[in-house]
Coordinates of C-alpha atoms and ligand atoms in Angstrom, one line a residue:
Chain A
X1 CA 11.6 0.3 -28.9
X2 CA 9.8 -1.8 -25.4
X3 CA 8.9 -0.4 -23.0
X4 CA 9.0 -3.5 -21.5
X5 CA 11.3 -6.7 -22.0
X6 CA 10.9 -9.7 -19.3
X7 CA 13.2 -12.7 -19.9
X8 CA 12.5 -15.8 -18.4
X9 CA 11.6 -14.5 -14.9
X10 CA 11.5 -16.6 -12.1
X11 CA 10.2 -15.7 -8.3
X12 CA 10.4 -18.3 -5.9
X13 CA 9.1 -18.1 -2.4
X14 CA 11.3 -20.5 0.1
X15 CA 10.0 -23.6 -3.0
X16 CA 7.2 -22.1 -4.4
X17 CA 8.2 -21.0 -8.0
X18 CA 5.0 -18.2 -7.6
X19 CA 6.7 -16.9 -11.1
X20 CA 8.0 -19.7 -13.1
X21 CA 10.0 -18.3 -16.2
X22 CA 8.0 -15.6 -17.7
X23 CA 9.0 -14.0 -21.4
X24 CA 7.1 -11.2 -23.3
X25 CA 7.6 -8.1 -24.1
X26 CA 5.6 -4.3 -24.0
X27 CA 5.6 -1.8 -27.2
X28 CA 5.7 1.3 -25.9
X29 CA 2.6 2.5 -26.2
X30 CA 0.3 -0.8 -25.9
X31 CA -2.0 -2.0 -23.6
X32 CA -1.1 -5.1 -21.9
X33 CA -3.2 -6.6 -20.0
X34 CA -1.9 -10.1 -17.4
X35 CA -5.3 -11.6 -17.4
X36 CA -5.0 -14.7 -14.7
X37 CA -7.0 -16.7 -11.4
X38 CA -6.0 -16.4 -8.3
X39 CA -2.7 -16.5 -7.0
X40 CA -1.8 -16.9 -10.8
X41 CA 1.5 -14.1 -9.8
X42 CA 0.7 -11.9 -11.9
X43 CA 0.9 -8.3 -8.6
X44 CA 4.6 -10.4 -7.7
X45 CA 6.0 -10.0 -11.8
X46 CA 4.3 -5.8 -10.7
X47 CA 6.0 -6.9 -7.7
X48 CA 9.5 -7.3 -9.6
X49 CA 8.8 -4.6 -12.5
X50 CA 8.1 -1.9 -10.2
X51 CA 12.0 -2.9 -7.7
X52 CA 10.0 -3.4 -4.7
X53 CA 11.2 -7.2 -5.2
X54 CA 14.3 -8.9 -6.6
X55 CA 13.9 -11.9 -8.8
X56 CA 15.2 -15.3 -8.1
X57 CA 16.7 -16.0 -11.4
X58 CA 16.3 -14.2 -14.9
X59 CA 16.1 -11.1 -16.5
X60 CA 13.7 -7.7 -16.9
X61 CA 13.6 -4.3 -18.4
X62 CA 11.6 -1.1 -17.8
X63 CA 11.8 2.2 -20.3
X64 CA 14.9 0.5 -21.1
X65 CA 16.6 0.0 -17.6
X66 CA 16.8 -2.7 -15.2
X67 CA 14.7 -3.4 -12.9
X68 CA 18.1 -4.9 -10.1
X69 CA 20.9 -3.3 -11.1
X70 CA 19.5 0.7 -12.2
X71 CA 16.2 0.4 -10.4
X72 CA 16.1 3.8 -8.9
X73 CA 15.8 5.4 -12.8
X74 CA 13.1 3.0 -13.1
X75 CA 11.4 4.3 -10.3
X76 CA 11.4 7.2 -12.3
X77 CA 10.1 6.6 -14.9
X78 CA 7.0 4.8 -13.9
X79 CA 3.8 5.2 -11.8
X80 CA 1.5 2.2 -10.3
X81 CA -1.6 1.5 -8.6
X82 CA -1.1 -1.5 -6.6
X83 CA -4.3 -4.9 -5.7
X84 CA -4.6 -3.1 -2.3
X85 CA -5.0 0.4 -1.5
X86 CA -2.4 2.4 -0.4
X87 CA -3.9 5.4 0.5
X88 CA -3.5 7.1 4.1
X89 CA -8.0 7.3 5.5
X90 CA -6.6 10.0 7.4
X91 CA -5.9 12.7 5.3
X92 CA -7.6 14.7 2.5
X93 CA -7.9 14.1 -0.9
X94 CA -5.6 17.0 -1.8
X95 CA -3.4 16.0 0.8
X96 CA -3.0 12.8 -0.7
X97 CA -1.8 14.3 -4.0
X98 CA 0.9 17.1 -1.9
X99 CA 2.3 14.7 -0.3
X100 CA 2.4 11.6 -3.5
X101 CA 4.7 15.9 -5.7
X102 CA 6.4 15.9 -2.2
X103 CA 7.9 12.1 -2.7
X104 CA 8.1 12.7 -6.8
X105 CA 9.9 16.2 -5.6
X106 CA 7.5 17.8 -7.4
X107 CA 6.2 21.2 -5.6
X108 CA 5.0 25.3 -5.9
X109 CA 2.8 26.0 -8.8
X110 CA 3.1 23.5 -10.5
X111 CA 2.6 21.0 -8.8
X112 CA -0.9 21.9 -7.2
X113 CA -1.7 23.2 -11.7
X114 CA -1.5 19.7 -11.7
X115 CA -3.2 17.7 -8.8
X116 CA -5.8 20.5 -9.8
X117 CA -6.3 19.0 -13.6
X118 CA -6.2 15.6 -11.8
X119 CA -8.5 15.5 -9.8
X120 CA -10.9 16.9 -11.7
X121 CA -10.0 14.0 -14.2
X122 CA -10.8 11.9 -12.6
X123 CA -14.1 13.8 -11.0
X124 CA -12.5 14.5 -7.4
X125 CA -12.3 18.3 -7.7
X126 CA -15.7 18.1 -6.1
X127 CA -13.9 16.4 -2.9
X128 CA -10.6 17.4 -2.9
X129 CA -10.9 18.3 1.1
X130 CA -12.7 15.5 2.3
X131 CA -11.0 13.0 4.4
X132 CA -10.6 9.8 2.0
X133 CA -11.6 7.4 4.5
X134 CA -15.5 8.9 3.7
X135 CA -14.7 7.7 0.0
X136 CA -16.5 4.9 -1.9
X137 CA -14.3 2.5 -3.2
X138 CA -14.0 3.7 -6.0
X139 CA -13.2 6.9 -5.3
X140 CA -9.8 5.1 -3.7
X141 CA -9.8 3.6 -6.9
X142 CA -9.5 7.4 -9.2
X143 CA -8.0 8.8 -6.4
X144 CA -5.1 6.5 -6.2
X145 CA -5.0 6.5 -10.7
X146 CA -4.8 10.2 -10.4
X147 CA -1.9 10.3 -7.7
X148 CA -0.7 7.3 -9.8
X149 CA -0.1 9.8 -12.8
X150 CA 1.1 12.9 -11.1
X151 CA 4.8 11.9 -11.1
X152 CA 4.1 11.6 -15.9
X153 CA 4.8 7.9 -15.6
X154 CA 6.8 6.4 -19.1
X155 CA 4.3 2.8 -18.0
X156 CA 2.1 2.6 -15.3
X157 CA 1.2 -0.2 -14.0
X158 CA -2.0 -1.3 -13.1
X159 CA -3.4 -3.9 -10.8
X160 CA -6.0 -5.3 -10.9
X161 CA -8.1 -1.7 -11.1
X162 CA -11.7 -2.7 -11.3
X163 CA -11.4 -4.9 -8.5
X164 CA -14.3 -5.9 -6.4
X165 CA -16.1 -2.1 -8.1
X166 CA -19.1 -1.4 -8.8
X167 CA -20.4 -2.0 -13.0
X168 CA -20.5 1.6 -13.6
X169 CA -17.8 2.7 -11.7
X170 CA -15.5 0.5 -14.3
X171 CA -17.1 1.6 -16.9
X172 CA -15.5 5.3 -15.5
X173 CA -11.5 3.8 -15.2
X174 CA -11.6 2.2 -18.3
X175 CA -12.4 5.3 -20.5
X176 CA -10.0 7.1 -17.9
X177 CA -7.2 4.9 -18.8
X178 CA -8.5 4.9 -23.1
X179 CA -8.6 8.1 -22.0
X180 CA -4.1 7.7 -20.6
X181 CA -3.3 5.9 -23.6
X182 CA -4.8 8.3 -25.8
X183 CA -3.5 12.1 -24.4
X184 CA -0.5 10.8 -22.6
X185 CA 1.0 8.6 -24.9
X186 CA 1.8 6.0 -22.2
X187 CA 2.1 2.1 -22.2
X188 CA 0.3 0.7 -19.9
X189 CA 0.5 -3.5 -18.1
X190 CA -2.5 -4.1 -16.2
X191 CA -3.5 -6.9 -14.3
X192 CA -7.0 -9.4 -14.4
X193 CA -9.0 -11.7 -14.1
X194 CA -12.1 -9.2 -15.5
X195 CA -11.7 -10.6 -19.1
X196 CA -14.2 -7.9 -20.2
X197 CA -11.8 -5.5 -19.0
X198 CA -8.6 -7.3 -20.7
X199 CA -10.8 -7.2 -24.5
X200 CA -12.3 -4.1 -23.6
X201 CA -8.6 -1.4 -23.0
X202 CA -5.6 -5.1 -24.0
X203 CA -4.1 -4.1 -27.5
X204 CA -2.1 -7.7 -26.4
X205 CA -3.0 -10.0 -23.8
X206 CA -1.4 -12.5 -21.9
X207 CA -2.3 -15.7 -20.1
X208 CA -1.3 -17.1 -16.7
X209 CA -1.7 -19.0 -14.9
X210 CA 0.5 -21.0 -12.1
X211 CA 3.3 -18.5 -12.6
X212 CA 4.2 -19.6 -16.1
X213 CA 2.1 -17.7 -19.8
X214 CA 0.0 -20.4 -21.5
X215 CA -1.2 -18.2 -24.3
X216 CA 0.3 -14.4 -26.1
X217 CA -1.0 -12.7 -28.5
X218 CA -4.4 -10.4 -29.5
X219 CA -7.5 -9.9 -27.7
X220 CA -9.0 -12.1 -31.6
X221 CA -5.2 -14.2 -31.5
X222 CA -6.5 -15.8 -28.4
X223 CA -10.2 -16.5 -29.5
X224 CA -9.5 -18.1 -33.1
X225 CA -7.3 -20.7 -30.2
X226 CA -10.1 -21.9 -29.8
X227 CA -11.5 -21.9 -33.5
X228 CA -14.5 -19.1 -35.6
X229 CA -16.7 -16.8 -35.1
X230 CA -20.3 -19.0 -36.2
X231 CA -23.3 -17.7 -37.0
X232 CA -26.6 -19.5 -37.1
X233 CA -29.4 -18.1 -39.1
X234 CA -32.9 -18.6 -39.9
X235 CA -34.6 -18.3 -43.3
X236 CA -38.4 -18.9 -44.2
X237 CA -38.8 -21.4 -47.5
X238 CA -35.6 -24.4 -47.7
X239 CA -32.3 -23.7 -45.9
X240 CA -29.1 -24.0 -48.0
X241 CA -26.1 -23.1 -47.8
X242 CA -23.9 -20.0 -48.5
X243 CA -21.2 -19.5 -50.5
X244 CA -18.7 -16.7 -50.5
X245 CA -13.9 -17.1 -50.1
X246 CA -15.9 -15.2 -46.0
X247 CA -17.5 -18.6 -45.6
X248 CA -14.7 -21.5 -43.3
X249 CA -18.0 -23.3 -43.3
X250 CA -21.1 -23.9 -43.7
X251 CA -24.2 -26.9 -42.5
X252 CA -27.8 -26.7 -42.6
X253 CA -28.9 -27.9 -38.9
X254 CA -31.9 -30.4 -38.6
X255 CA -34.2 -27.7 -37.2
X256 CA -33.8 -26.0 -40.0
X257 CA -31.3 -23.7 -38.6
X258 CA -28.3 -22.9 -41.5
X259 CA -25.2 -23.4 -39.0
X260 CA -21.5 -21.1 -40.0
X261 CA -18.7 -20.6 -40.0
X262 CA -16.2 -17.3 -39.7
X263 CA -13.3 -15.3 -39.4
X264 CA -14.8 -12.4 -38.8
X265 CA -18.9 -11.8 -37.5
X266 CA -18.8 -8.2 -37.5
X267 CA -17.3 -8.1 -41.4
X268 CA -19.6 -11.6 -42.5
X269 CA -22.9 -11.1 -40.8
X270 CA -24.4 -7.4 -43.1
X271 CA -21.7 -10.2 -46.2
X272 CA -24.6 -12.3 -46.3
X273 CA -27.4 -10.6 -45.8
X274 CA -26.4 -9.1 -48.8
X275 CA -26.3 -13.0 -50.4
X276 CA -29.6 -13.7 -49.1
X277 CA -31.4 -10.2 -50.4
X278 CA -29.0 -11.1 -54.5
X279 CA -30.7 -15.1 -54.1
X280 CA -34.2 -14.4 -52.6
X281 CA -33.8 -15.8 -49.5
X282 CA -35.4 -14.2 -46.5
X283 CA -33.9 -14.2 -43.4
X284 CA -35.9 -14.3 -40.1
X285 CA -33.0 -14.7 -37.3
X286 CA -29.9 -14.2 -37.1
X287 CA -27.5 -14.8 -34.1
X288 CA -24.0 -15.7 -33.0
X289 CA -21.4 -17.3 -30.8
X290 CA -18.3 -15.7 -30.0
X291 CA -15.8 -17.8 -28.3
X292 CA -14.8 -16.3 -25.1
X293 CA -11.7 -15.3 -23.2
X294 CA -12.9 -17.6 -21.3
X295 CA -13.6 -20.6 -23.1
X296 CA -9.1 -20.0 -24.7
X297 CA -8.9 -19.7 -20.9
X298 CA -10.7 -23.2 -21.0
X299 CA -9.1 -24.9 -24.6
X300 CA -6.0 -23.8 -23.0
X301 CA -6.1 -25.5 -19.0
X302 CA -9.9 -26.7 -18.6
X303 CA -10.6 -24.5 -16.1
X304 CA -12.4 -21.0 -15.5
X305 CA -11.3 -18.2 -14.6
X306 CA -13.3 -17.5 -11.1
X307 CA -14.1 -14.6 -9.8
X308 CA -13.7 -14.0 -7.3
X309 CA -14.1 -10.6 -6.2
X310 CA -16.2 -12.4 -2.7
X311 CA -13.0 -13.1 -1.7
X312 CA -11.3 -9.4 -2.4
X313 CA -14.0 -8.9 -0.4
X314 CA -14.0 -10.4 2.6
X315 CA -10.2 -10.1 3.2
X316 CA -10.4 -4.9 2.1
X317 CA -13.1 -5.6 5.3
X318 CA -10.7 -7.8 7.2
X319 CA -8.5 -5.6 6.9
X320 CA -10.4 -2.7 7.8
X321 CA -11.2 -3.5 10.8
X322 CA -7.7 -5.0 11.7
X323 CA -6.4 -1.1 11.0
X324 CA -8.6 0.0 14.6
Chain B
X1 CA 15.1 17.3 1.7
X2 CA 12.2 16.8 -0.1
X3 CA 10.9 14.3 1.5
X4 CA 12.4 14.5 4.4
X5 CA 9.4 17.6 4.7
X6 CA 6.7 16.3 3.6
X7 CA 6.7 12.8 5.8
X8 CA 7.1 15.0 8.3
X9 CA 4.2 17.4 7.7
X10 CA 2.3 14.0 6.5
X11 CA 2.8 12.6 10.2
X12 CA 1.6 15.9 12.0
X13 CA -1.4 16.3 9.9
X14 CA -2.3 13.1 10.9
X15 CA -1.6 13.5 14.3
X16 CA -4.2 16.7 13.7
X17 CA -6.6 14.8 12.2
X18 CA -6.6 11.9 14.5
X19 CA -7.9 13.8 17.7
X20 CA -10.3 11.4 19.4
X21 CA -7.5 8.8 18.8
X22 CA -4.4 11.9 20.7
X23 CA -7.5 11.1 23.5
X24 CA -6.9 8.1 23.5
X25 CA -3.5 8.0 24.4
X26 CA -3.5 10.2 26.4
X27 CA -6.3 9.1 28.6
X28 CA -3.7 6.1 29.6
X29 CA -0.4 7.6 31.3
X30 CA -3.4 10.1 32.5
X31 CA -4.4 6.9 34.7
X32 CA -1.5 6.3 36.0
X33 CA -1.5 9.8 37.2
X34 CA -4.3 9.4 39.0
X35 CA -5.4 5.8 40.0
X36 CA -2.0 4.4 40.6
X37 CA -0.2 8.1 41.1
X38 CA -2.5 9.3 43.4
X39 CA -3.3 5.8 45.9
X40 CA 0.3 5.1 46.7
X41 CA 1.3 8.9 47.6
X42 CA -0.7 8.0 50.3
X43 CA 0.9 5.4 51.1
X44 CA 4.0 7.1 50.9
X45 CA 3.2 10.7 53.0
X46 CA 6.1 9.8 55.1
X47 CA 8.8 8.0 53.3
X48 CA 12.1 9.5 52.4
X49 CA 13.4 7.5 49.1
X50 CA 11.7 9.9 46.8
X51 CA 14.5 12.7 47.1
X52 CA 12.8 14.9 49.6
X53 CA 9.3 15.3 47.8
X54 CA 6.0 14.1 47.4
X55 CA 5.2 10.9 45.4
X56 CA 2.4 12.5 42.4
X57 CA 5.7 14.7 41.9
X58 CA 8.1 11.8 41.9
X59 CA 6.0 10.3 39.5
X60 CA 4.7 12.5 36.5
X61 CA 8.8 12.9 35.1
X62 CA 7.9 9.2 34.9
X63 CA 4.3 9.4 33.9
X64 CA 6.4 12.0 31.1
X65 CA 8.9 9.6 29.9
X66 CA 6.5 6.7 30.3
X67 CA 4.0 8.8 27.6
X68 CA 6.3 9.9 24.6
X69 CA 8.1 6.4 25.4
X70 CA 5.0 4.7 24.3
X71 CA 3.9 7.0 21.8
X72 CA 7.4 7.5 20.1
X73 CA 7.7 3.7 20.1
X74 CA 4.8 2.1 18.5
X75 CA 3.7 4.2 15.7
X76 CA 8.8 3.3 14.9
X77 CA 7.7 -0.2 15.0
X78 CA 4.1 1.2 13.0
X79 CA 5.7 1.2 10.0
X80 CA 4.6 -2.5 9.7
X81 CA 0.2 -1.3 9.6
X82 CA 2.1 0.8 6.7
X83 CA 3.3 -2.2 5.0
X84 CA 0.5 -4.3 5.3
X85 CA -1.6 -1.4 4.3
X86 CA 0.2 0.2 1.6
X87 CA 2.3 3.1 2.6
X88 CA 5.6 1.3 2.3
X89 CA 4.7 -0.1 -0.8
X90 CA 3.7 3.8 -2.4
X91 CA 7.3 4.8 -0.8
X92 CA 9.0 2.4 -1.9
X93 CA 8.1 2.5 -5.5
X94 CA 9.3 6.7 -5.4
X95 CA 12.5 7.6 -6.8
X96 CA 13.1 9.9 -3.2
X97 CA 16.2 8.5 -1.1
X98 CA 15.1 5.6 1.6
X99 CA 17.0 7.2 3.8
X100 CA 15.7 10.7 4.2
X101 CA 11.4 9.6 4.5
X102 CA 12.6 7.2 6.6
X103 CA 14.2 10.0 8.9
X104 CA 10.9 12.4 8.1
X105 CA 9.0 10.6 8.9
X106 CA 11.1 9.4 12.4
X107 CA 11.2 13.5 13.4
X108 CA 7.9 13.7 12.9
X109 CA 6.4 11.4 14.3
X110 CA 9.5 12.4 17.7
X111 CA 7.4 15.6 17.6
X112 CA 3.8 13.8 17.8
X113 CA 5.1 12.1 21.1
X114 CA 6.9 14.8 22.5
X115 CA 3.6 16.9 22.5
X116 CA 1.7 14.0 24.5
X117 CA 3.7 14.3 27.2
X118 CA 4.0 18.1 26.9
X119 CA 0.3 17.0 27.3
X120 CA 0.4 15.1 30.5
X121 CA 3.2 17.4 31.7
X122 CA 0.4 20.3 31.6
X123 CA -2.0 18.3 33.3
X124 CA 0.7 17.1 35.8
X125 CA 0.6 20.3 36.9
X126 CA -2.7 20.4 38.9
X127 CA -1.9 18.0 40.7
X128 CA 1.5 18.8 41.6
X129 CA 5.1 21.0 42.7
X130 CA 7.0 20.6 38.7
X131 CA 9.9 23.9 38.4
X132 CA 7.7 25.0 36.1
X133 CA 11.0 26.2 34.0
X134 CA 12.1 22.3 34.1
X135 CA 9.6 21.8 31.3
X136 CA 11.0 22.7 28.2
X137 CA 14.1 21.5 28.5
X138 CA 12.2 18.1 29.3
X139 CA 11.0 18.1 26.3
X140 CA 14.1 18.1 24.6
X141 CA 14.9 15.4 26.7
X142 CA 11.9 13.4 25.3
X143 CA 12.2 14.7 21.9
X144 CA 15.9 12.8 21.8
X145 CA 14.0 10.1 23.3
X146 CA 11.3 9.9 20.9
X147 CA 14.2 9.7 18.1
X148 CA 15.7 7.1 19.9
X149 CA 12.9 4.8 20.5
X150 CA 11.0 5.2 17.1
X151 CA 13.8 4.6 15.1
X152 CA 14.4 1.7 17.0
X153 CA 10.4 0.9 16.9
X154 CA 11.5 1.0 12.4
X155 CA 14.0 -1.3 12.0
X156 CA 12.4 -3.5 14.2
X157 CA 9.9 -3.0 11.9
X158 CA 11.4 -4.1 8.7
X159 CA 12.3 -7.6 10.6
X160 CA 8.9 -8.6 11.6
X161 CA 7.3 -10.1 8.8
X162 CA 3.4 -10.0 10.7
X163 CA 1.4 -9.1 13.4
X164 CA 2.0 -11.3 15.3
X165 CA 5.1 -10.3 16.1
X166 CA 4.2 -7.2 16.5
X167 CA 2.1 -7.8 19.3
X168 CA 4.6 -10.1 20.7
X169 CA 6.8 -7.9 21.0
X170 CA 4.7 -5.4 22.7
X171 CA 4.3 -8.1 25.1
X172 CA 7.2 -8.5 26.0
X173 CA 9.0 -5.3 25.3
X174 CA 7.0 -2.5 25.9
X175 CA 6.3 -3.6 30.5
X176 CA 9.5 -4.2 31.5
X177 CA 11.3 -0.9 29.9
X178 CA 8.8 0.8 32.1
X179 CA 8.5 -1.1 35.4
X180 CA 13.5 -1.3 34.6
X181 CA 13.8 2.4 34.3
X182 CA 12.7 4.0 37.2
X183 CA 9.7 6.0 36.4
X184 CA 7.6 4.5 38.9
X185 CA 10.2 3.3 41.4
X186 CA 13.5 3.8 42.7
X187 CA 16.7 2.0 40.7
X188 CA 18.8 3.0 43.6
X189 CA 16.8 -0.1 45.6
X190 CA 16.2 -2.7 42.7
X191 CA 17.6 -5.2 43.7
X192 CA 21.4 -5.5 41.7
X193 CA 20.4 -7.9 38.3
X194 CA 17.1 -4.9 38.7
X195 CA 18.9 -2.8 38.2
X196 CA 21.7 -3.6 36.1
X197 CA 19.3 -3.8 33.6
X198 CA 17.4 -1.1 33.9
X199 CA 21.3 1.0 32.7
X200 CA 21.6 -0.9 29.7
X201 CA 17.6 0.5 29.7
X202 CA 17.4 4.2 27.5
X203 CA 14.0 5.1 29.0
X204 CA 16.2 5.5 31.9
X205 CA 18.1 8.1 30.9
X206 CA 15.2 10.4 29.9
X207 CA 13.2 9.6 33.5
X208 CA 16.7 10.4 35.0
X209 CA 16.7 13.6 33.5
X210 CA 13.1 14.3 33.3
X211 CA 13.3 14.3 36.8
X212 CA 16.6 16.3 36.9
X213 CA 15.1 18.8 35.5
X214 CA 11.0 18.6 36.0
X215 CA 11.2 18.6 40.1
X216 CA 15.6 19.6 41.0
X217 CA 15.6 16.3 43.3
X218 CA 19.4 15.1 41.8
X219 CA 18.9 12.0 39.7
X220 CA 21.5 8.3 39.8
X221 CA 23.2 10.5 37.0
X222 CA 24.7 13.8 35.9
X223 CA 22.6 16.4 34.1
X224 CA 24.8 16.3 30.9
X225 CA 25.7 11.7 31.2
X226 CA 22.1 10.9 31.3
X227 CA 22.3 14.4 27.6
X228 CA 25.0 12.1 26.5
X229 CA 23.7 8.6 26.3
X230 CA 20.6 10.0 25.6
X231 CA 22.1 11.9 22.5
X232 CA 24.2 9.3 21.4
X233 CA 21.8 6.6 21.7
X234 CA 18.7 9.0 19.7
X235 CA 22.1 8.7 16.2
X236 CA 23.1 6.3 16.1
X237 CA 19.8 4.6 16.8
X238 CA 18.3 6.7 14.2
X239 CA 21.5 5.7 11.2
X240 CA 20.2 1.8 11.8
X241 CA 17.1 2.3 11.6
X242 CA 18.2 4.1 8.3
X243 CA 19.8 1.6 7.1
X244 CA 18.3 -1.2 8.0
X245 CA 15.3 0.7 4.9
X246 CA 16.7 1.3 3.2
X247 CA 17.6 -2.5 3.1
X248 CA 13.9 -3.4 3.4
X249 CA 11.5 -5.1 0.6
X250 CA 8.5 -6.4 1.2
X251 CA 8.6 -9.9 1.2
Ligands
ATP401 N1 5.6 -12.7 0.2 C1 5.0 -14.0 -0.2 N2 6.2 -15.3 0.5 C2 4.8 -16.5 0.2 N3 4.5 -16.5 -1.3 C3 3.8 -15.5 -1.6 C4 4.2 -14.4 -1.2 N4 3.1 -13.3 -2.1 C5 3.5 -14.2 -3.0 N5 2.5 -15.5 -2.7 C6 1.8 -16.4 -3.8 O1 2.4 -16.1 -4.8 C7 1.3 -16.6 -4.9 C8 1.3 -15.8 -6.5 O2 0.3 -14.8 -5.9 P1 0.3 -13.3 -7.0 O3 0.2 -12.3 -5.6 O4 0.9 -12.7 -7.7 O5 -0.5 -14.1 -7.3 P2 -2.4 -12.3 -8.1 O6 -1.9 -13.6 -9.8 O7 -1.4 -11.4 -8.2 O8 -3.5 -13.1 -7.0 P3 -4.9 -13.0 -6.8 O9 -6.0 -11.9 -8.1 O10 -5.1 -13.0 -6.2 O11 -4.4 -10.3 -7.0 C9 0.5 -16.6 -4.4 O12 0.1 -18.6 -4.8 C10 1.0 -16.4 -3.3 O13 0.1 -17.2 -2.0
MG402 MG1 -2.0 -9.8 -6.9

């Protein structure tokens, strides 16, 4: 059973195709990442899947329900953390949770229990009575994550959950996401333009650019598109090529290093050391290069996925100013 | 009903938190009362056009209605702020009835606007000879007025796409609605075309009703007409806002 099923989805703004005919499926319990640069159409897709925008063409199902015809039913099954902050800055963390619970029809002791559990989960219980406007960006994000879990959604959408956060907070958020999946068997659809994020969290990644999915698959599968892992070895005395069924190709370089292309570095490296030992060769240096998702994107588009965190901050600051 | 109650709670809570902002909103009408009102009351010392009361007392119900109007209209239109900053999305993805949610917000905002009107009334009590017994009924008028304009603001906000549009609306609508309501000078002495506009201005009926209740001066319309018009408009605008919001998107 699929948690999300999308067929030929198109979204036009005027004549501009923000989403240009995408199709994909997400299995139940999977973490699926949409990886793409600014303006790729990630948020637009999330908005269609969460019933906020109507698709121009195509079909989308979430939790087995049509996002246009059965929008109201879909809304009961989903939770979302928006790209832009959407919490009440003039209220406390606890009040934000209380109001969200109320809007989802929760109340009483059960609601209070859930709020306590979740605020503890994201380590904000000690700050529950603090106004959100005094929270750091990371704390606000964590509160939004806690809030999105309050009504126990089947499918959770996270639109750039760690955008603009410092590395430490990002690690925190990642660990929350992993815990959520493990403990609640939730399907998570996440968008990001951080490769490490997609790589670390996602079972499956779709790379999106200019409204189109240009590649899709597990992280390993995507990386294989650009080639193999490469291991460089330096040995004492005479360099000679290794032989083994796991070795794709092997070459002795001019500088004396041996270049070995393998399927998977993690598995191949110990085997190489074993082979070396058997043959009485002493390895004095080993380095390797694994293709990254950036290599994949570069290979497919000729461009790099740029990290535009700086721009996000400028936007956020401009917004904060307008608020006053 | 849960979503409705929660939204009322939200608006009241936000109001109770934003004390400095509230103070800022009360200062403006007070400046009108003190500088504009006191200044002109010298000029109008012997004038008969205010129904036998001094100008400051005549002005006070107008400033009360103006305050309620300002607050409720701005809070209604500020739903577009919510769109910009996400809370609207948060409501739109929820399974709760959108009609109920927005109605809760409008009622919450209206109570807040009326409370601000009350603060103004209590402060002007020091300067004027308002009838204390008229305060409670005047608050009823204020609440109807607030529901009408907060709803009107929400309906507008669902149609406006940008912050520039928001500023335009504010500049084009706010002052004329106040000037054409009889809040600061009588409708009866206006030229015919202005009077016509005043008659289709909802604020006119609130000023007229509140003035009658607070000063005992006979209004342009009978009190029952004022109340009927305001009640009808409040309900009609609330209904329109609920439908407009139901169909609003984030595009
Ligand atoms: N309401 C709208 N009206 C017109 N154009 C829009 C609208 N929303 C988005 N777009 C355009 O559609 C394109 C895709 O936008 P979208 O927000 O989906 O990108 P994204 O992948 O989420 O990018 P980012 O990393 O910046 O969040 C952009 O070029 C954007 O300018
Ligand atoms: Mg986006």
